[in-house]
Amino acid sequence: MTIPLTRAQSVQRATPVPPLPARAPASPAAQGPVRRYDVRSLGPDGSALHSQHVAPATPLFEEAFCAFSHGALVETVGGAVAIEDLQPGDLVSTVGGRAAPVLWIGSTLILPGRGAAPGRNLSLTRIMADALGLQRPSACVIAGPAARLLHVPSHLRALAGTMRMVTPAADCVDGVNVIETAPPAPVVLYHLCLPRHAAIRVSGLEFETYHPGNRLRHLADNATRALFLSLFPHIGAAGDFGPLAYPRIGEDQIEPSPA
């Protein structure tokens, strides 16, 4: 089921740009490299809202926008839909079997292999067809630097034990079926939010939806926190993201958060 949009409500695809130089030290967005972020969200009345923002090109902000590449097929109740065609309000099938509406879709443009901040590497991960099992994925998938899979690679299974955990796609690189890649041209990347953190199927693989995890808890700068939350019209406070549905390898998650 999709909430219908009129032509006037439909979101126009923006022409993204690479990170911009900061001009003034008056705001968090101006204290170092910044980037333009495009946001589509579901309004309280069911309409689609569209906004563009300039915010820091730091991990906190970039990870909210850099999981899926153009053409990634998201499984919805009506079938697979390319991430760039997904609309706020579309019902997405979750791994738990429930359908949940898309509340937020973020996108930005990056130049793979070159982070906006010194020392940052925004490489992509290419996952070949059948790399993680039959039809997993069904075709080659390009995952962004913030993508996490509901999959534990063999070299991390001792850490995960019997728990289902989400792993950064980059940690699944084996040099054969899963490889790091950095195309020479800029690419648009996407991420999405449901009402609660979940795993969804994208091109035959199970990826998590966006959740800031512990980053906001460890953030002491109130101005940066407020700027970050302003990118999410459906979120009033950090706690509104809810608990994590699955623990994450690489964060201080030991037990899955309660549902």
Tab-separated table of C-alpha atoms in Angstrom:
chain	number	residue	atom	x	y	z
A	1	MET	CA	0.000	0.000	0.000
A	2	THR	CA	1.332	3.435	-0.892
A	3	ILE	CA	-0.007	6.760	0.320
A	4	PRO	CA	-0.931	8.526	-2.950
A	5	LEU	CA	0.799	11.755	-3.815
A	6	THR	CA	-0.355	14.427	-6.187
A	7	ARG	CA	2.055	15.669	-8.848
A	8	ALA	CA	2.572	18.809	-6.786
A	9	GLN	CA	3.499	16.693	-3.766
A	10	SER	CA	5.901	14.433	-5.605
A	11	VAL	CA	9.529	14.986	-4.747
A	12	GLN	CA	11.762	16.437	-7.410
A	13	ARG	CA	15.141	14.750	-7.571
A	14	ALA	CA	17.785	17.269	-6.557
A	15	THR	CA	21.152	17.643	-8.241
A	16	PRO	CA	23.557	16.786	-5.404
A	17	VAL	CA	26.947	18.367	-4.943
A	18	PRO	CA	30.170	17.312	-3.231
A	19	PRO	CA	31.238	18.672	0.190
A	20	LEU	CA	31.352	22.449	0.417
A	21	PRO	CA	33.974	24.564	2.201
A	22	ALA	CA	32.872	26.205	5.425
A	23	ARG	CA	32.463	29.989	5.385
A	24	ALA	CA	31.763	31.120	8.910
A	25	PRO	CA	32.351	29.642	12.374
A	26	ALA	CA	28.902	30.636	13.661
A	27	SER	CA	27.253	27.209	13.494
A	28	PRO	CA	28.218	23.522	13.711
A	29	ALA	CA	27.749	23.261	9.946
A	30	ALA	CA	30.473	25.851	9.450
A	31	GLN	CA	33.131	24.292	11.703
A	32	GLY	CA	34.862	22.281	9.013
A	33	PRO	CA	33.785	20.605	5.766
A	34	VAL	CA	30.050	20.510	5.139
A	35	ARG	CA	27.821	18.606	2.767
A	36	ARG	CA	24.378	19.031	1.247
A	37	TYR	CA	21.792	16.499	2.390
A	38	ASP	CA	18.422	15.842	0.755
A	39	VAL	CA	15.511	14.707	2.940
A	40	ARG	CA	12.087	13.343	2.010
A	41	SER	CA	9.777	12.587	4.907
A	42	LEU	CA	6.184	11.730	5.734
A	43	GLY	CA	4.259	14.690	7.121
A	44	PRO	CA	1.705	14.422	9.946
A	45	ASP	CA	-1.115	14.664	7.383
A	46	GLY	CA	0.346	11.913	5.187
A	47	SER	CA	1.851	14.268	2.623
A	48	ALA	CA	5.434	14.012	1.405
A	49	LEU	CA	7.780	16.726	2.631
A	50	HIS	CA	11.026	17.643	0.882
A	51	SER	CA	13.886	19.668	2.320
A	52	GLN	CA	17.568	20.283	1.674
A	53	HIS	CA	20.160	20.940	4.352
A	54	VAL	CA	23.791	21.939	4.694
A	55	ALA	CA	25.385	20.137	7.633
A	56	PRO	CA	28.784	18.804	8.719
A	57	ALA	CA	30.473	16.138	6.609
A	58	THR	CA	31.208	14.037	9.686
A	59	PRO	CA	30.409	10.388	10.489
A	60	LEU	CA	27.370	11.310	12.611
A	61	PHE	CA	25.696	13.033	9.669
A	62	GLU	CA	27.079	11.023	6.744
A	63	GLU	CA	26.087	7.646	8.188
A	64	ALA	CA	22.435	8.723	8.137
A	65	PHE	CA	22.576	9.052	4.342
A	66	CYS	CA	25.146	6.580	3.007
A	67	ALA	CA	23.833	2.997	3.000
A	68	PHE	CA	22.300	2.184	-0.403
A	69	SER	CA	23.333	3.044	-3.934
A	70	HIS	CA	21.139	4.070	-6.858
A	71	GLY	CA	19.155	1.080	-8.137
A	72	ALA	CA	19.100	-0.906	-4.876
A	73	LEU	CA	15.810	-2.839	-4.828
A	74	VAL	CA	13.865	-2.461	-1.580
A	75	GLU	CA	11.239	-5.137	-0.895
A	76	THR	CA	7.824	-3.537	-0.318
A	77	VAL	CA	4.384	-5.105	0.083
A	78	GLY	CA	3.814	-4.340	-3.593
A	79	GLY	CA	7.108	-5.801	-4.802
A	80	ALA	CA	10.662	-4.569	-5.230
A	81	VAL	CA	11.108	-0.798	-5.655
A	82	ALA	CA	14.352	0.985	-6.511
A	83	ILE	CA	15.518	3.093	-3.587
A	84	GLU	CA	15.410	6.278	-5.683
A	85	ASP	CA	11.725	5.596	-6.510
A	86	LEU	CA	10.678	4.803	-2.949
A	87	GLN	CA	8.305	7.381	-1.458
A	88	PRO	CA	7.477	8.356	2.131
A	89	GLY	CA	4.472	6.289	3.154
A	90	ASP	CA	5.382	3.226	1.077
A	91	LEU	CA	4.988	0.027	3.088
A	92	VAL	CA	8.245	-1.899	3.366
A	93	SER	CA	8.442	-5.577	4.310
A	94	THR	CA	10.632	-6.173	7.366
A	95	VAL	CA	12.549	-9.325	8.213
A	96	GLY	CA	10.200	-9.892	11.154
A	97	GLY	CA	7.311	-10.278	8.708
A	98	ARG	CA	5.556	-6.998	9.407
A	99	ALA	CA	5.005	-4.153	6.977
A	100	ALA	CA	6.088	-0.699	8.119
A	101	PRO	CA	5.746	2.704	6.441
A	102	VAL	CA	8.778	4.613	5.254
A	103	LEU	CA	8.926	7.769	7.372
A	104	TRP	CA	12.163	9.253	6.087
A	105	ILE	CA	14.497	8.893	3.096
A	106	GLY	CA	17.821	10.711	3.049
A	107	SER	CA	20.290	11.061	0.200
A	108	THR	CA	23.584	12.779	-0.495
A	109	LEU	CA	26.378	12.707	-3.034
A	110	ILE	CA	29.860	11.436	-2.223
A	111	LEU	CA	33.072	10.899	-4.110
A	112	PRO	CA	34.002	7.301	-3.141
A	113	GLY	CA	37.442	6.858	-1.652
A	114	ARG	CA	37.646	10.489	-0.606
A	115	GLY	CA	36.111	11.631	2.633
A	116	ALA	CA	35.334	15.270	3.260
A	117	ALA	CA	37.420	15.185	6.435
A	118	PRO	CA	41.154	14.333	6.406
A	119	GLY	CA	41.750	10.618	6.891
A	120	ARG	CA	38.157	9.644	6.079
A	121	ASN	CA	37.632	6.986	3.442
A	122	LEU	CA	34.144	6.675	1.972
A	123	SER	CA	34.702	3.539	-0.086
A	124	LEU	CA	31.807	1.389	-1.277
A	125	THR	CA	31.384	-2.368	-0.907
A	126	ARG	CA	30.540	-4.481	-3.952
A	127	ILE	CA	28.693	-7.704	-3.058
A	128	MET	CA	28.606	-10.159	-5.941
A	129	ALA	CA	25.511	-12.233	-6.789
A	130	ASP	CA	25.168	-15.278	-4.496
A	131	ALA	CA	28.136	-14.099	-2.385
A	132	LEU	CA	26.357	-14.874	0.897
A	133	GLY	CA	24.221	-17.775	-0.358
A	134	LEU	CA	21.799	-18.599	-3.137
A	135	GLN	CA	20.098	-15.372	-4.297
A	136	ARG	CA	21.922	-13.471	-1.541
A	137	PRO	CA	22.098	-11.115	-3.271
A	138	SER	CA	20.103	-11.860	-6.396
A	139	ALA	CA	22.346	-9.491	-8.382
A	140	CYS	CA	25.449	-7.453	-7.670
A	141	VAL	CA	24.824	-4.914	-4.893
A	142	ILE	CA	26.840	-1.776	-4.160
A	143	ALA	CA	26.582	-0.903	-0.470
A	144	GLY	CA	27.532	2.456	0.981
A	145	PRO	CA	29.984	3.029	3.853
A	146	ALA	CA	27.141	3.142	6.411
A	147	ALA	CA	25.412	-0.074	5.262
A	148	ARG	CA	25.038	-2.833	7.840
A	149	LEU	CA	23.947	-6.381	7.061
A	150	LEU	CA	22.005	-8.798	9.248
A	151	HIS	CA	24.820	-11.254	8.692
A	152	VAL	CA	27.884	-12.304	10.652
A	153	PRO	CA	30.949	-13.182	8.545
A	154	SER	CA	32.894	-16.268	9.561
A	155	HIS	CA	35.789	-14.349	11.111
A	156	LEU	CA	33.410	-12.594	13.538
A	157	ARG	CA	31.189	-15.515	14.565
A	158	ALA	CA	33.100	-16.137	17.773
A	159	LEU	CA	32.165	-12.607	18.862
A	160	ALA	CA	28.490	-12.923	17.902
A	161	GLY	CA	27.873	-16.399	19.276
A	162	THR	CA	24.278	-17.412	18.566
A	163	MET	CA	22.912	-13.857	18.430
A	164	ARG	CA	21.687	-12.289	15.224
A	165	MET	CA	23.746	-9.151	14.806
A	166	VAL	CA	24.227	-6.481	12.174
A	167	THR	CA	27.685	-6.073	10.685
A	168	PRO	CA	29.119	-3.225	8.593
A	169	ALA	CA	29.122	-4.341	4.975
A	170	ALA	CA	32.782	-3.325	4.804
A	171	ASP	CA	33.602	-5.954	7.455
A	172	CYS	CA	32.346	-8.675	5.095
A	173	VAL	CA	35.019	-7.924	2.472
A	174	ASP	CA	36.862	-11.102	1.470
A	175	GLY	CA	38.612	-9.857	-1.652
A	176	VAL	CA	36.766	-12.327	-3.893
A	177	ASN	CA	32.969	-12.197	-3.602
A	178	VAL	CA	32.801	-9.064	-1.480
A	179	ILE	CA	35.248	-6.337	-2.432
A	180	GLU	CA	35.962	-2.705	-1.664
A	181	THR	CA	35.424	-0.381	-4.582
A	182	ALA	CA	35.816	3.326	-5.241
A	183	PRO	CA	34.374	4.448	-8.596
A	184	PRO	CA	36.079	7.563	-10.005
A	185	ALA	CA	32.813	9.484	-10.389
A	186	PRO	CA	30.553	10.858	-7.620
A	187	VAL	CA	27.618	8.654	-6.596
A	188	VAL	CA	24.329	9.351	-4.832
A	189	LEU	CA	23.722	7.275	-1.708
A	190	TYR	CA	20.543	6.777	0.321
A	191	HIS	CA	19.270	5.620	3.690
A	192	LEU	CA	15.791	5.291	5.178
A	193	CYS	CA	13.921	5.227	8.482
A	194	LEU	CA	10.881	3.234	9.530
A	195	PRO	CA	8.937	3.940	12.745
A	196	ARG	CA	11.379	1.626	14.532
A	197	HIS	CA	14.782	0.165	13.766
A	198	ALA	CA	14.404	-2.995	11.674
A	199	ALA	CA	16.011	-5.165	9.039
A	200	ILE	CA	14.637	-4.992	5.501
A	201	ARG	CA	15.361	-6.949	2.344
A	202	VAL	CA	17.300	-5.141	-0.351
A	203	SER	CA	18.167	-7.095	-3.515
A	204	GLY	CA	17.945	-10.360	-1.580
A	205	LEU	CA	20.070	-9.250	1.387
A	206	GLU	CA	18.933	-8.183	4.846
A	207	PHE	CA	20.084	-4.649	5.705
A	208	GLU	CA	19.234	-2.564	8.757
A	209	THR	CA	17.276	0.669	8.515
A	210	TYR	CA	18.830	3.830	9.890
A	211	HIS	CA	19.344	4.312	13.619
A	212	PRO	CA	22.009	6.570	15.182
A	213	GLY	CA	22.921	3.954	17.770
A	214	ASN	CA	25.179	5.311	20.497
A	215	ARG	CA	26.443	8.338	18.610
A	216	LEU	CA	23.927	10.794	20.061
A	217	ARG	CA	24.415	9.450	23.570
A	218	HIS	CA	28.127	10.217	23.340
A	219	LEU	CA	27.619	13.646	21.766
A	220	ALA	CA	28.218	16.495	24.220
A	221	ASP	CA	27.618	19.339	21.748
A	222	ASN	CA	23.970	20.378	22.100
A	223	ALA	CA	24.082	22.602	19.006
A	224	THR	CA	25.290	19.724	16.841
A	225	ARG	CA	22.656	17.414	18.336
A	226	ALA	CA	19.914	19.932	17.559
A	227	LEU	CA	21.185	20.383	14.005
A	228	PHE	CA	21.287	16.619	13.512
A	229	LEU	CA	17.753	16.089	14.822
A	230	SER	CA	16.479	18.867	12.540
A	231	LEU	CA	17.208	16.543	9.605
A	232	PHE	CA	14.497	14.167	10.892
A	233	PRO	CA	11.094	15.928	10.929
A	234	HIS	CA	9.451	12.869	12.502
A	235	ILE	CA	11.877	12.873	15.449
A	236	GLY	CA	11.434	15.259	18.374
A	237	ALA	CA	14.158	13.911	20.667
A	238	ALA	CA	16.934	11.348	20.412
A	239	GLY	CA	14.856	8.788	22.300
A	240	ASP	CA	12.224	8.847	19.551
A	241	PHE	CA	14.466	6.620	17.418
A	242	GLY	CA	13.582	3.836	19.856
A	243	PRO	CA	15.748	0.816	20.708
A	244	LEU	CA	17.923	-1.127	18.324
A	245	ALA	CA	16.195	-4.236	16.990
A	246	TYR	CA	19.539	-6.030	16.632
A	247	PRO	CA	22.889	-5.513	18.371
A	248	ARG	CA	25.692	-4.149	16.246
A	249	ILE	CA	29.148	-5.581	15.846
A	250	GLY	CA	31.599	-2.779	16.455
A	251	GLU	CA	29.514	-0.913	19.038
A	252	ASP	CA	29.146	-1.540	22.762
A	253	GLN	CA	26.040	-3.650	22.182
A	254	ILE	CA	26.126	-6.908	24.143
A	255	GLU	CA	22.466	-7.888	24.285
A	256	PRO	CA	19.756	-7.002	21.763
A	257	SER	CA	17.707	-4.037	22.930
A	258	PRO	CA	14.195	-4.901	24.121
A	259	ALA	CA	11.404	-4.649	21.550
